[in-house]
Coordinates of C-alpha atoms in Angstrom, one line a residue:
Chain A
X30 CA -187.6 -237.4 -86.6
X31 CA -189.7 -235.2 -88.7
X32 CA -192.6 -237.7 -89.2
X33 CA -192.8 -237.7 -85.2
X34 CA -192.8 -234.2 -84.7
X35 CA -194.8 -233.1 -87.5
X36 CA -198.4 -233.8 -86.4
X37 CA -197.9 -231.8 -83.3
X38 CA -196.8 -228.7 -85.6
X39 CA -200.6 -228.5 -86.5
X40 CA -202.0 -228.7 -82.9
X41 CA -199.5 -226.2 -81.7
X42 CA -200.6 -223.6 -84.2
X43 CA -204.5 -224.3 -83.7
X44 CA -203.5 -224.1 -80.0
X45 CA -201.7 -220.4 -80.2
X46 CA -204.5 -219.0 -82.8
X47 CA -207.1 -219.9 -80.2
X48 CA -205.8 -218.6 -77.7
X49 CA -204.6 -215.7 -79.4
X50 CA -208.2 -215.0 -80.8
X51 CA -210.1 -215.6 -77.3
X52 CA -207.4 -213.5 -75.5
X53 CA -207.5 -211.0 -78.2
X54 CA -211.3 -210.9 -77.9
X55 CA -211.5 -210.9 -73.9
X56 CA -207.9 -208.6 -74.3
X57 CA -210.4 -205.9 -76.7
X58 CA -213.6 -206.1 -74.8
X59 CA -212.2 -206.1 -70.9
X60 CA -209.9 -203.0 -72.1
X61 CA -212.6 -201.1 -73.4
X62 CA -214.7 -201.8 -69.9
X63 CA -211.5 -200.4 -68.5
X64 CA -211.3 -197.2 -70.2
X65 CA -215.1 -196.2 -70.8
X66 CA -217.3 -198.7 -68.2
X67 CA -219.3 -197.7 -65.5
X68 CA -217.4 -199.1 -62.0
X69 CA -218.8 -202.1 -61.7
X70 CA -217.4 -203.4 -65.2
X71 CA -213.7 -201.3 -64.4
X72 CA -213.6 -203.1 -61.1
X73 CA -214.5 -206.7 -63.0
X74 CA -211.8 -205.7 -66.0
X75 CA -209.2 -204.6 -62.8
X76 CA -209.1 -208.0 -60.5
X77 CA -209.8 -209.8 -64.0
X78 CA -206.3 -208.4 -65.5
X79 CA -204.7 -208.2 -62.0
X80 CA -205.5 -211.5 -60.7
X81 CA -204.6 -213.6 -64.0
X82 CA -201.4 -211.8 -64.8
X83 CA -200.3 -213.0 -61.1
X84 CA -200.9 -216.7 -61.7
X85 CA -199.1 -218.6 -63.2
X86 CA -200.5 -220.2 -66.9
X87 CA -199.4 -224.0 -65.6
X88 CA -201.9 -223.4 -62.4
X89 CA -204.5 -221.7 -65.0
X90 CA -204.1 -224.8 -67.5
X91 CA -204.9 -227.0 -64.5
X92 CA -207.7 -225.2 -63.2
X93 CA -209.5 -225.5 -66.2
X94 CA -208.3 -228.7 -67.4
X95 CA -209.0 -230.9 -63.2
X96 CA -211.8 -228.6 -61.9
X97 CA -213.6 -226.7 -64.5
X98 CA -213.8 -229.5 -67.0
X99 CA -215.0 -232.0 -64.1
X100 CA -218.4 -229.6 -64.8
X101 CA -218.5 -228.7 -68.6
X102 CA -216.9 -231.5 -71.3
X103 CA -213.7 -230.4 -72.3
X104 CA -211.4 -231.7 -74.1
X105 CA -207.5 -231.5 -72.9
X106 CA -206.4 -230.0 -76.2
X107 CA -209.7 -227.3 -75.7
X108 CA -209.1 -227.0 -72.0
X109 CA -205.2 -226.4 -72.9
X110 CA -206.5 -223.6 -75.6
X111 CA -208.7 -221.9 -73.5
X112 CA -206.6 -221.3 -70.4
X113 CA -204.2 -220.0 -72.4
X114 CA -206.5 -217.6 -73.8
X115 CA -207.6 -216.4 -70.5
X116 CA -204.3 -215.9 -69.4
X117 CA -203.4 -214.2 -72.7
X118 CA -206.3 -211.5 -72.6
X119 CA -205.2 -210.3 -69.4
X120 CA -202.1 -209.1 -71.0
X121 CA -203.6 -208.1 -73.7
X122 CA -206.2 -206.0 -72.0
X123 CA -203.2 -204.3 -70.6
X124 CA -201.9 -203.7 -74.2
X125 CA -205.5 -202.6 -75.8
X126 CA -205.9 -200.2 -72.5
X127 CA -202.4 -198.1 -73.5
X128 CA -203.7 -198.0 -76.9
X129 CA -207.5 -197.0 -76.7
X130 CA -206.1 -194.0 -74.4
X131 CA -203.0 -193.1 -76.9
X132 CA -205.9 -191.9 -79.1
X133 CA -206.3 -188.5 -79.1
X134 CA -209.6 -187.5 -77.3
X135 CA -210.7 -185.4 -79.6
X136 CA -211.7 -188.4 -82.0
X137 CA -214.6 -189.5 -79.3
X138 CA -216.0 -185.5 -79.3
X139 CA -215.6 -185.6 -83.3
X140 CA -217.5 -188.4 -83.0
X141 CA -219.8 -187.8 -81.1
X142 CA -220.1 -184.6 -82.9
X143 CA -221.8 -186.0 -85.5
X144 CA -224.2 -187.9 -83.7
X145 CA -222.3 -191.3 -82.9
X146 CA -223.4 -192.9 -79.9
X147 CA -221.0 -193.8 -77.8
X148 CA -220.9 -197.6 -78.6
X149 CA -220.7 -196.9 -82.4
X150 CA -217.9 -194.3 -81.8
X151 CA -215.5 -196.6 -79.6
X152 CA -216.8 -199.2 -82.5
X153 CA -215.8 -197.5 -86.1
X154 CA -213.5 -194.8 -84.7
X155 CA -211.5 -195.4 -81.6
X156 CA -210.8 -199.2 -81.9
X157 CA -209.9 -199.1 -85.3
X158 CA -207.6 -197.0 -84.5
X159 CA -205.8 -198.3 -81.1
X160 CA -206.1 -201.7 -83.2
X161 CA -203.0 -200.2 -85.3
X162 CA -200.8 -198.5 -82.1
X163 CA -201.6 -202.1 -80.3
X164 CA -200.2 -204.2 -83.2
X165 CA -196.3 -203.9 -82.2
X166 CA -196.9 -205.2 -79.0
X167 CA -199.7 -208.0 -80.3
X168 CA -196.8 -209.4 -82.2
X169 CA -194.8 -209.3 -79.0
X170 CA -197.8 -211.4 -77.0
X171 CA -198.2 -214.2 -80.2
X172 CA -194.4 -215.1 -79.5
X173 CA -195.3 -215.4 -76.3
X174 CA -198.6 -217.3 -76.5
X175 CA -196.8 -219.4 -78.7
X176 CA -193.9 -220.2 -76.2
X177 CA -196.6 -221.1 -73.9
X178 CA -198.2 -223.5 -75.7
X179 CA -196.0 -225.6 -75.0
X180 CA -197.3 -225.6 -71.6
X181 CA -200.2 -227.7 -72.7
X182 CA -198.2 -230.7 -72.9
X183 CA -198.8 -231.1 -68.5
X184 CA -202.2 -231.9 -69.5
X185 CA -201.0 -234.1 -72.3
X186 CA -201.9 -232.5 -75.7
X187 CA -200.3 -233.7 -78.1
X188 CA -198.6 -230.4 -79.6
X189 CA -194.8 -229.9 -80.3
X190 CA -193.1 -230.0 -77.6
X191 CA -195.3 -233.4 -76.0
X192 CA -194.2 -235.0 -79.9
X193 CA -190.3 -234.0 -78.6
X194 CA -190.6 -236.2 -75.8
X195 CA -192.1 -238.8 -77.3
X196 CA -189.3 -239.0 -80.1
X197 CA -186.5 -238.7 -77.2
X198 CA -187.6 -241.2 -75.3
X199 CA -188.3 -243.5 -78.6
X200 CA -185.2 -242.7 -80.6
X201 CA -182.7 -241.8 -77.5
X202 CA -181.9 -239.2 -79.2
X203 CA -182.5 -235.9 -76.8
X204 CA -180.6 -233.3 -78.8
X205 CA -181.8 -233.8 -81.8
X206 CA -185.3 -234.3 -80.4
X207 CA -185.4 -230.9 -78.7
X208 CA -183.4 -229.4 -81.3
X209 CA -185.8 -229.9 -83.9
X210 CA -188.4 -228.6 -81.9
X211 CA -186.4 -225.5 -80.9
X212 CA -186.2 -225.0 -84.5
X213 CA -189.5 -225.5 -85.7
X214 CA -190.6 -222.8 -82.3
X215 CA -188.6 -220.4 -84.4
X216 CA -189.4 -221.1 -87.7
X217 CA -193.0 -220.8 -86.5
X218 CA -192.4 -217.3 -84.7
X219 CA -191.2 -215.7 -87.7
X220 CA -193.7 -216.6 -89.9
X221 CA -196.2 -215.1 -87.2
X222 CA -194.3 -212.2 -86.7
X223 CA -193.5 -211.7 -89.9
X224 CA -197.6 -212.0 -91.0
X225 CA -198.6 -209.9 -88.3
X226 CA -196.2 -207.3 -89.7
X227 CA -197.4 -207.5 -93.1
X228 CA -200.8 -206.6 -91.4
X229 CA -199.3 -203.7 -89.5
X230 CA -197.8 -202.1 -92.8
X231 CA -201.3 -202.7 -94.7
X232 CA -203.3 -201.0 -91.9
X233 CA -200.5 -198.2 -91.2
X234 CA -202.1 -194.9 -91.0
X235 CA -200.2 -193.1 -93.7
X236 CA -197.9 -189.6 -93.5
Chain B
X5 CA -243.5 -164.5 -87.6
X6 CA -240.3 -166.0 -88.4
X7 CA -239.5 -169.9 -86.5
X8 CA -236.1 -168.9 -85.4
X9 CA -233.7 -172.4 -85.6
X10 CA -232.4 -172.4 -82.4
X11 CA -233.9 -170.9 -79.1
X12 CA -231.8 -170.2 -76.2
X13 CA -233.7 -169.5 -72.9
X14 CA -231.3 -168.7 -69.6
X15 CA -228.6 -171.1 -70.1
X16 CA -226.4 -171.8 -67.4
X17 CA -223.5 -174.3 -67.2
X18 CA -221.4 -174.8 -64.1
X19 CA -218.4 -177.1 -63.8
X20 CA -218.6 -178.3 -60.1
X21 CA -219.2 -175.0 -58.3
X22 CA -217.5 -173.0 -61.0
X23 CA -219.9 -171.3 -63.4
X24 CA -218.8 -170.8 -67.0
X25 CA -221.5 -169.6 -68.7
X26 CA -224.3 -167.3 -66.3
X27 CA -227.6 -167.1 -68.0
X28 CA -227.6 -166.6 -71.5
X29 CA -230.4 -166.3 -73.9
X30 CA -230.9 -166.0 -77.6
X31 CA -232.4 -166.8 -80.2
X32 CA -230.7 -167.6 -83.9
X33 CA -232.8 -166.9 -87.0
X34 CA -233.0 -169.0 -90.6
X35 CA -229.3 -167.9 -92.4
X36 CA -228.5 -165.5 -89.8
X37 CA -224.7 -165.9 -89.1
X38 CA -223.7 -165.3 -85.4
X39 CA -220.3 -164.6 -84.3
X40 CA -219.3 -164.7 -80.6
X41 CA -216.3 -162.7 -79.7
X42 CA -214.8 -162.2 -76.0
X43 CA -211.5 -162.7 -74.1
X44 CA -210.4 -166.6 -73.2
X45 CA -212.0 -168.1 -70.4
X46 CA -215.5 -166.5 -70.8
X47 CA -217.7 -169.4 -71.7
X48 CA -217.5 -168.8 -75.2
X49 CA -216.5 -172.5 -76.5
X50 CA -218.4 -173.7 -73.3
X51 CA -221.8 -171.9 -74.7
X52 CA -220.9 -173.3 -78.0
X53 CA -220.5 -177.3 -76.8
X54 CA -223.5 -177.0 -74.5
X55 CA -225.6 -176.1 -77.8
X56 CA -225.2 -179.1 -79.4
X57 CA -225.5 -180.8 -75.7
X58 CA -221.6 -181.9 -76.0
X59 CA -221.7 -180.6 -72.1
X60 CA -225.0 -180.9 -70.6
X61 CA -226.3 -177.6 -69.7
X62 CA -226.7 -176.9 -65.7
X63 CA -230.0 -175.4 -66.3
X64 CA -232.0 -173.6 -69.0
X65 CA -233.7 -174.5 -71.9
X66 CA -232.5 -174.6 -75.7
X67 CA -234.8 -175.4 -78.6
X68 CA -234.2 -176.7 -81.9
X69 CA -237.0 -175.8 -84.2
X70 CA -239.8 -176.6 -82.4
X71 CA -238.2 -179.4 -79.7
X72 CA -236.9 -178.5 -77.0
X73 CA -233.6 -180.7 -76.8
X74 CA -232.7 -179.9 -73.1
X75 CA -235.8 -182.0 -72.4
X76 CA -235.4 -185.0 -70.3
X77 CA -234.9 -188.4 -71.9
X78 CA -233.9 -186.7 -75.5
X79 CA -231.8 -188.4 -77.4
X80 CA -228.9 -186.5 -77.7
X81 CA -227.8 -188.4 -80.7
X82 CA -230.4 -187.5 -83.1
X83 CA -230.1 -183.6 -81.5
X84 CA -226.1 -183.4 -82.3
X85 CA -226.5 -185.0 -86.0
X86 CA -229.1 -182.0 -86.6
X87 CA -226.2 -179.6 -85.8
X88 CA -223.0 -179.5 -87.6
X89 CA -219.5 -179.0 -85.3
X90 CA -216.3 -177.6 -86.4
X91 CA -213.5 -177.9 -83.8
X92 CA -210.4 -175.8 -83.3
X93 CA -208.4 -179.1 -83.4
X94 CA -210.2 -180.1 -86.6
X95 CA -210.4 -183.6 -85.0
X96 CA -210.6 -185.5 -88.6
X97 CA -210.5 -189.6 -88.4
X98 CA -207.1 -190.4 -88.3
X99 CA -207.4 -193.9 -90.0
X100 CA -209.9 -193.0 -92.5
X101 CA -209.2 -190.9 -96.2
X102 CA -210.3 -187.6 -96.6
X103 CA -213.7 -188.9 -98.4
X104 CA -213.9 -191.6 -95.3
X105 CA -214.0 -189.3 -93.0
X106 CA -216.9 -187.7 -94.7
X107 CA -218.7 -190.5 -95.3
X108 CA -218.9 -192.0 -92.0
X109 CA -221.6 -190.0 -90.6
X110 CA -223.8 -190.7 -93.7
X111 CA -223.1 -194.8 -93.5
X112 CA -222.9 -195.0 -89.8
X113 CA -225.0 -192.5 -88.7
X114 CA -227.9 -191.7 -91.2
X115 CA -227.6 -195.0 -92.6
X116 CA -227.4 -193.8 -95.9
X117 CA -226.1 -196.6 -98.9
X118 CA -222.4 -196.5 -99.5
X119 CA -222.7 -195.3 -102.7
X120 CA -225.5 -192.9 -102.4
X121 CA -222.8 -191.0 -99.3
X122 CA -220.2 -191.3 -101.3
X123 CA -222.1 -188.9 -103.7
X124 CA -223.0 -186.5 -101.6
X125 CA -219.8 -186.1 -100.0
X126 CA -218.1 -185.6 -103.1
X127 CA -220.3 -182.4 -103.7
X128 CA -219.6 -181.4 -100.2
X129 CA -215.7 -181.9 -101.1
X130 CA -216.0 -179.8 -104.1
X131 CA -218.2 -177.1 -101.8
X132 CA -214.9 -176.6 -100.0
X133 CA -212.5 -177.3 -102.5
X134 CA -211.2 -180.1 -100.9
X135 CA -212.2 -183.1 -103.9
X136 CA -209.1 -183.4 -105.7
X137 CA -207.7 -184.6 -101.7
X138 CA -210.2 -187.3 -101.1
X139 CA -207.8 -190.1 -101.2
X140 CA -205.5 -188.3 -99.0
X141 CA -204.8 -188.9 -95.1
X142 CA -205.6 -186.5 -92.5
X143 CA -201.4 -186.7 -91.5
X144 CA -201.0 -185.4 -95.2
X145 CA -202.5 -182.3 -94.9
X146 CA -201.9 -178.7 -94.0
X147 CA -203.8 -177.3 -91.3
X148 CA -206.1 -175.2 -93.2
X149 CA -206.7 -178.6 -95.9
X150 CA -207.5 -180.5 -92.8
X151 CA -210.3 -177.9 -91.2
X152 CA -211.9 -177.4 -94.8
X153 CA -212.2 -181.3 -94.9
X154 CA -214.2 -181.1 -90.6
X155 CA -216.2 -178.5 -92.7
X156 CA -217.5 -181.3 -95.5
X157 CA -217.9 -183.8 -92.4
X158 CA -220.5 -181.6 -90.6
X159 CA -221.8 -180.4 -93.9
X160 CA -222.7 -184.1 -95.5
X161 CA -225.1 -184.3 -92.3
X162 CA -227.1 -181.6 -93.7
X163 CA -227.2 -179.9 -90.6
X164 CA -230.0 -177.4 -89.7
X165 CA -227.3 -174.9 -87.9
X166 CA -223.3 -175.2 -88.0
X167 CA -221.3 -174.5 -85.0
X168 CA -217.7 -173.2 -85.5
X169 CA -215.7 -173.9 -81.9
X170 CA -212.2 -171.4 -82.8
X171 CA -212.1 -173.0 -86.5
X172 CA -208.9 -171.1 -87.2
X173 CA -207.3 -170.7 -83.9
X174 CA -204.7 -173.4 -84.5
X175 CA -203.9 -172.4 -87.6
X176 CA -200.6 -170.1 -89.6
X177 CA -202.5 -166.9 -90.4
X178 CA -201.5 -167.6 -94.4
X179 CA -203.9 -171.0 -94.1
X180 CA -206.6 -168.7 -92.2
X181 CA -207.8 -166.9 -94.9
X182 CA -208.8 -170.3 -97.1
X183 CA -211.2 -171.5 -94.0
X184 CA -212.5 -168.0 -93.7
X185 CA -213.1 -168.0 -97.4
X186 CA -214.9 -171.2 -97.3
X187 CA -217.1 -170.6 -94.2
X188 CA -218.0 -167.1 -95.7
X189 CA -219.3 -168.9 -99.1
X190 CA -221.5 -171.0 -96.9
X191 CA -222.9 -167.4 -95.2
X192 CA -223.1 -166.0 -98.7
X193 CA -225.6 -169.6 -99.7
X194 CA -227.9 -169.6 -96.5
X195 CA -226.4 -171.5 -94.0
X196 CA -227.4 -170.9 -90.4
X197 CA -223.8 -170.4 -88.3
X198 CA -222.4 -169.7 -84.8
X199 CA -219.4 -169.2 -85.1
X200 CA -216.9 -168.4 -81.8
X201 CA -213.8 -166.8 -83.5
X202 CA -211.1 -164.2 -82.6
X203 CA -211.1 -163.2 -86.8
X204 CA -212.5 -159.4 -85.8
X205 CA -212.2 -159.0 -89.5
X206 CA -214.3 -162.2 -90.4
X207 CA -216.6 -161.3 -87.6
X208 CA -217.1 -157.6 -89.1
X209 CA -217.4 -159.4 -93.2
X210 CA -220.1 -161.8 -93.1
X211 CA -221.7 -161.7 -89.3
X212 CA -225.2 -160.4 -88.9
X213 CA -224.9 -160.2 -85.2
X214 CA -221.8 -160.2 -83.0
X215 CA -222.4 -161.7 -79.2
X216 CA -219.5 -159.8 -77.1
X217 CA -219.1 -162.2 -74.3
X218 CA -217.8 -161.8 -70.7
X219 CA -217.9 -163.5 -67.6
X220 CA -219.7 -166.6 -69.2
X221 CA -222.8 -163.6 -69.8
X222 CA -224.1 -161.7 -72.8
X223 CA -222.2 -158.4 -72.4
X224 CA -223.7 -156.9 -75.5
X225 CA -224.9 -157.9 -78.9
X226 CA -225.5 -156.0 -81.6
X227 CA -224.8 -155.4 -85.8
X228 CA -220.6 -155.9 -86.3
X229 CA -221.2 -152.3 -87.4
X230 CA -222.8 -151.0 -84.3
X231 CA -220.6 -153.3 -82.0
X232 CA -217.4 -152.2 -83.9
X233 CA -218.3 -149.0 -84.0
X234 CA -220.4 -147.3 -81.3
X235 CA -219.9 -150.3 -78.6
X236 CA -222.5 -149.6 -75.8
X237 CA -220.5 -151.2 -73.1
X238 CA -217.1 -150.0 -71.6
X239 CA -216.2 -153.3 -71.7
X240 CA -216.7 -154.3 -75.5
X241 CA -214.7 -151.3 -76.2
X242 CA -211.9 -151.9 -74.2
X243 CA -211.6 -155.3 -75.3
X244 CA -212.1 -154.5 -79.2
X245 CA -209.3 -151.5 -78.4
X246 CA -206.9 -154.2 -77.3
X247 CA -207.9 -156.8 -80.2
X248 CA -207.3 -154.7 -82.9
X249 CA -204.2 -152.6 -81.2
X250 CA -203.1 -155.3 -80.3
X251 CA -202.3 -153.9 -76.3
X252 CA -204.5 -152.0 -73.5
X253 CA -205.5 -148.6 -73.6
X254 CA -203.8 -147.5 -70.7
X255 CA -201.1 -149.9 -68.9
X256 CA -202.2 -151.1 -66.2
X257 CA -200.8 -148.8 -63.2
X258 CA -199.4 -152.1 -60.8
X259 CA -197.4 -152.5 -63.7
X260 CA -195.3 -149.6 -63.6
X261 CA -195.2 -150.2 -60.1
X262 CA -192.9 -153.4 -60.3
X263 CA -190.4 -151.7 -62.6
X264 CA -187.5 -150.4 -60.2

């Protein structure tokens, strides 16, 4: 069973930490457009956030993966990646937005106060700082990016769950099949959670 | 002739059709250390923030030196890291150590080499007697800790004037006294201040001039001794009679009025 679903572990994990690090750029960049852009950009971050978070990520993997990549070569594993990571920044644009405006105003006219320009103050002292209040809920959205992943398999990636099917179908053997996989979705949550909170405590603002 | 460092010349400020501050001009001198005094609500902090161009004045001119940094198309950048600001709320970097959040400025702002800013803003910690904390978080210091450490922050920019917005408003009156002793060391070495305080006491100690202000105007400025003393205006005297009494002259007659 193992040797089936092994290979797929790999491509699940490259999958998620794509996606995770395009949505988590997008999720950064899109929030701060929300909080400090002129309108043009807040209107672009708004229907950007609000439009994705209303489609499903099976219709955005199939977007990409029948009509975008008809235009630009992609492959279904990148296609699979990439959709995810749109869909992921839209959530996580929500999650960097609480954060950049749960710091305390006073940090931009600080400063500013010492001659930052605005770019270089959202930069080295109000990012840095919604990074740490955004990290609980990033932990929440890399479980969930993961869980998605396995919605790559429609487009037939070879990841985890695709590997599951493959081994049911060869060894008639559905529970154990699926079971492993269950198991190996966990295993693989906890160690992401569990690394992500590691960072947390590192970066913790001390009391 | 003296250059005086900064030249105020009728500033107004309005915020929408409200105005805050109503034509205001004056000039502040090499070392001279200027306290404005008045009740809330007159323009005070207001006057203070448009100095360093934190608001942007509604009209008027203010020169720095010899530019004149209301000017259009200056770079308000490079005018605000030629001024030092201390805020009420101290404001320090919550995610960065006491020596971080001096440093900053130096790396990311003056471009100055790591090691080179770390220098100097040890000597600016020791300057407020803040260098034993540097390793320390903001969230682990007192109030009066915290507003010493803003005071190293502006001070590693080697600012030409330092502006003091309230510095010991939101603090216990026991950790007053260690700010005031540490902004009246850098009157005592030179430093060019405004200062916008209710410390009467601090005010009458180490200002040069006091600015009574009301009604976003100048009402009077003068000595401390002269404006302590012999106030010209009914106004500065009523409000220094309730400041240091601590309640109005007469009570006000509505007042007694409302009492059955």
């Amino acid at each position: 069973m193992l040797q089936f679903l092994l290979p797929g572990l790999g491509v699940t994990v490259s999958v998620t930490l794509i996606a995770l690090g395009l949505g988590g750029c997008i999720g950064a960049m899109m929030a701060v457009f929300r909080v400090y852009g002129n309108p043009v950009v807040k209107c672009l971050a708004v229907s950007y956030s609000v439009v994705v978070r209303a489609v499903p990520v099976v219709v955005i993997i199939f977007i990409l993966f029948f009509v975008i990549s008809a235009f630009i070569d992609l492959s279904p594993f990148m296609s699979g990646a990439i959709a995810l990571g749109f869909a992921s920044g839209a959530y996580q644009t929500e999650i960097f937005r609480g954060a950049i405006l749960s710091v305390p105003r006073g940090q931009m006219t600080a400063a500013r106060g010492i001659g930052m320009s605005r770019a270089k103050a959202i930069r080295c002292i109000i990012l840095p700082q919604a990074f740490r209040v955004a990290i609980p809920s990033l932990i929440n959205e890399v479980t969930l990016v993961l869980k998605d992943s396995s919605l790559v398999f429609v487009i037939g990636v070879p990841e985890l769950m695709r590997r599951a099917q493959y081994a049911s179908a060869s060894t008639m053997e559905p529970l154990l099949a699926f079971g492993t996989a269950a198991c190996f979705y966990i295993l693989l949550t906890l160690t992401l959670s569990k690394l992500l909170e590691a960072v947390e405590k590192r970066f913790a603002i001390q009391f | 002739m003296i250059q005086p460092v900064l030249k105020i010349e009728n500033l107004s400020k309005s915020f929408g059709a409200t105005p805050v501050v109503r034509d205001v001009s004056f000039d502040v001198n090499p070392s001279e250390v200027i306290v404005i005094i008045g009740s809330s609500g007159t323009g005070k902090s207001t006057l203070l923030q448009c100095l360093n161009l934190l608001h942007k004045p509604t009209s008027g001119r203010i020169f720095l030196e010899d530019l004149e940094i209301t000017a259009p198309g200056m770079n308000e950048d490079t005018v605000r890291r030629q001024m030092g600001m201390v805020f009420q709320e101290f404001n320090l970097f919550n995610h960065l150590t006491v020596l971080g959040n001096v440093t900053i400025g130096m790396t990311r702002v003056l471009g100055m080499p790591a090691k080179d800013a770390e220098k100097k803003a040890m000597k600016e910690l020791d300057r407020v007697g803040m260098a034993d904390h540097r390793l320390k978080y903001p969230a682990q210091l007192s109030g009066g800790q915290k507003q010493r450490v803003g005071i190293a922050r502006a001070l590693g920019m080697n600012p030409k004037v330092m502006l003091f917005d309230e510095p010991t408003s939101a603090l216990d009156p026991e950790l007053t006294g260690e700010v005031l002793t540490v902004m009246q060391k850098l009157a005592s070495e030179g430093m060019t201040m405004i200062i916008v305080s209710h410390e009467m006491g601090f005010a009458r100690d180490a200002a040069d001039r006091v600015i009574f202000m009301e009604n976003g105007r100048i009402e009077e400025q003068g000595p401390p001794d002269v404006i302590f003393s012999h106030p010209a205006s009914e106004r500065t005297r009523k409000f220094l009679s309730i400041i240091t009494t601590g309640k109005a002259e007469q009570p006000a007659s509505h007042m007694e009025q409302d009492t059955p």
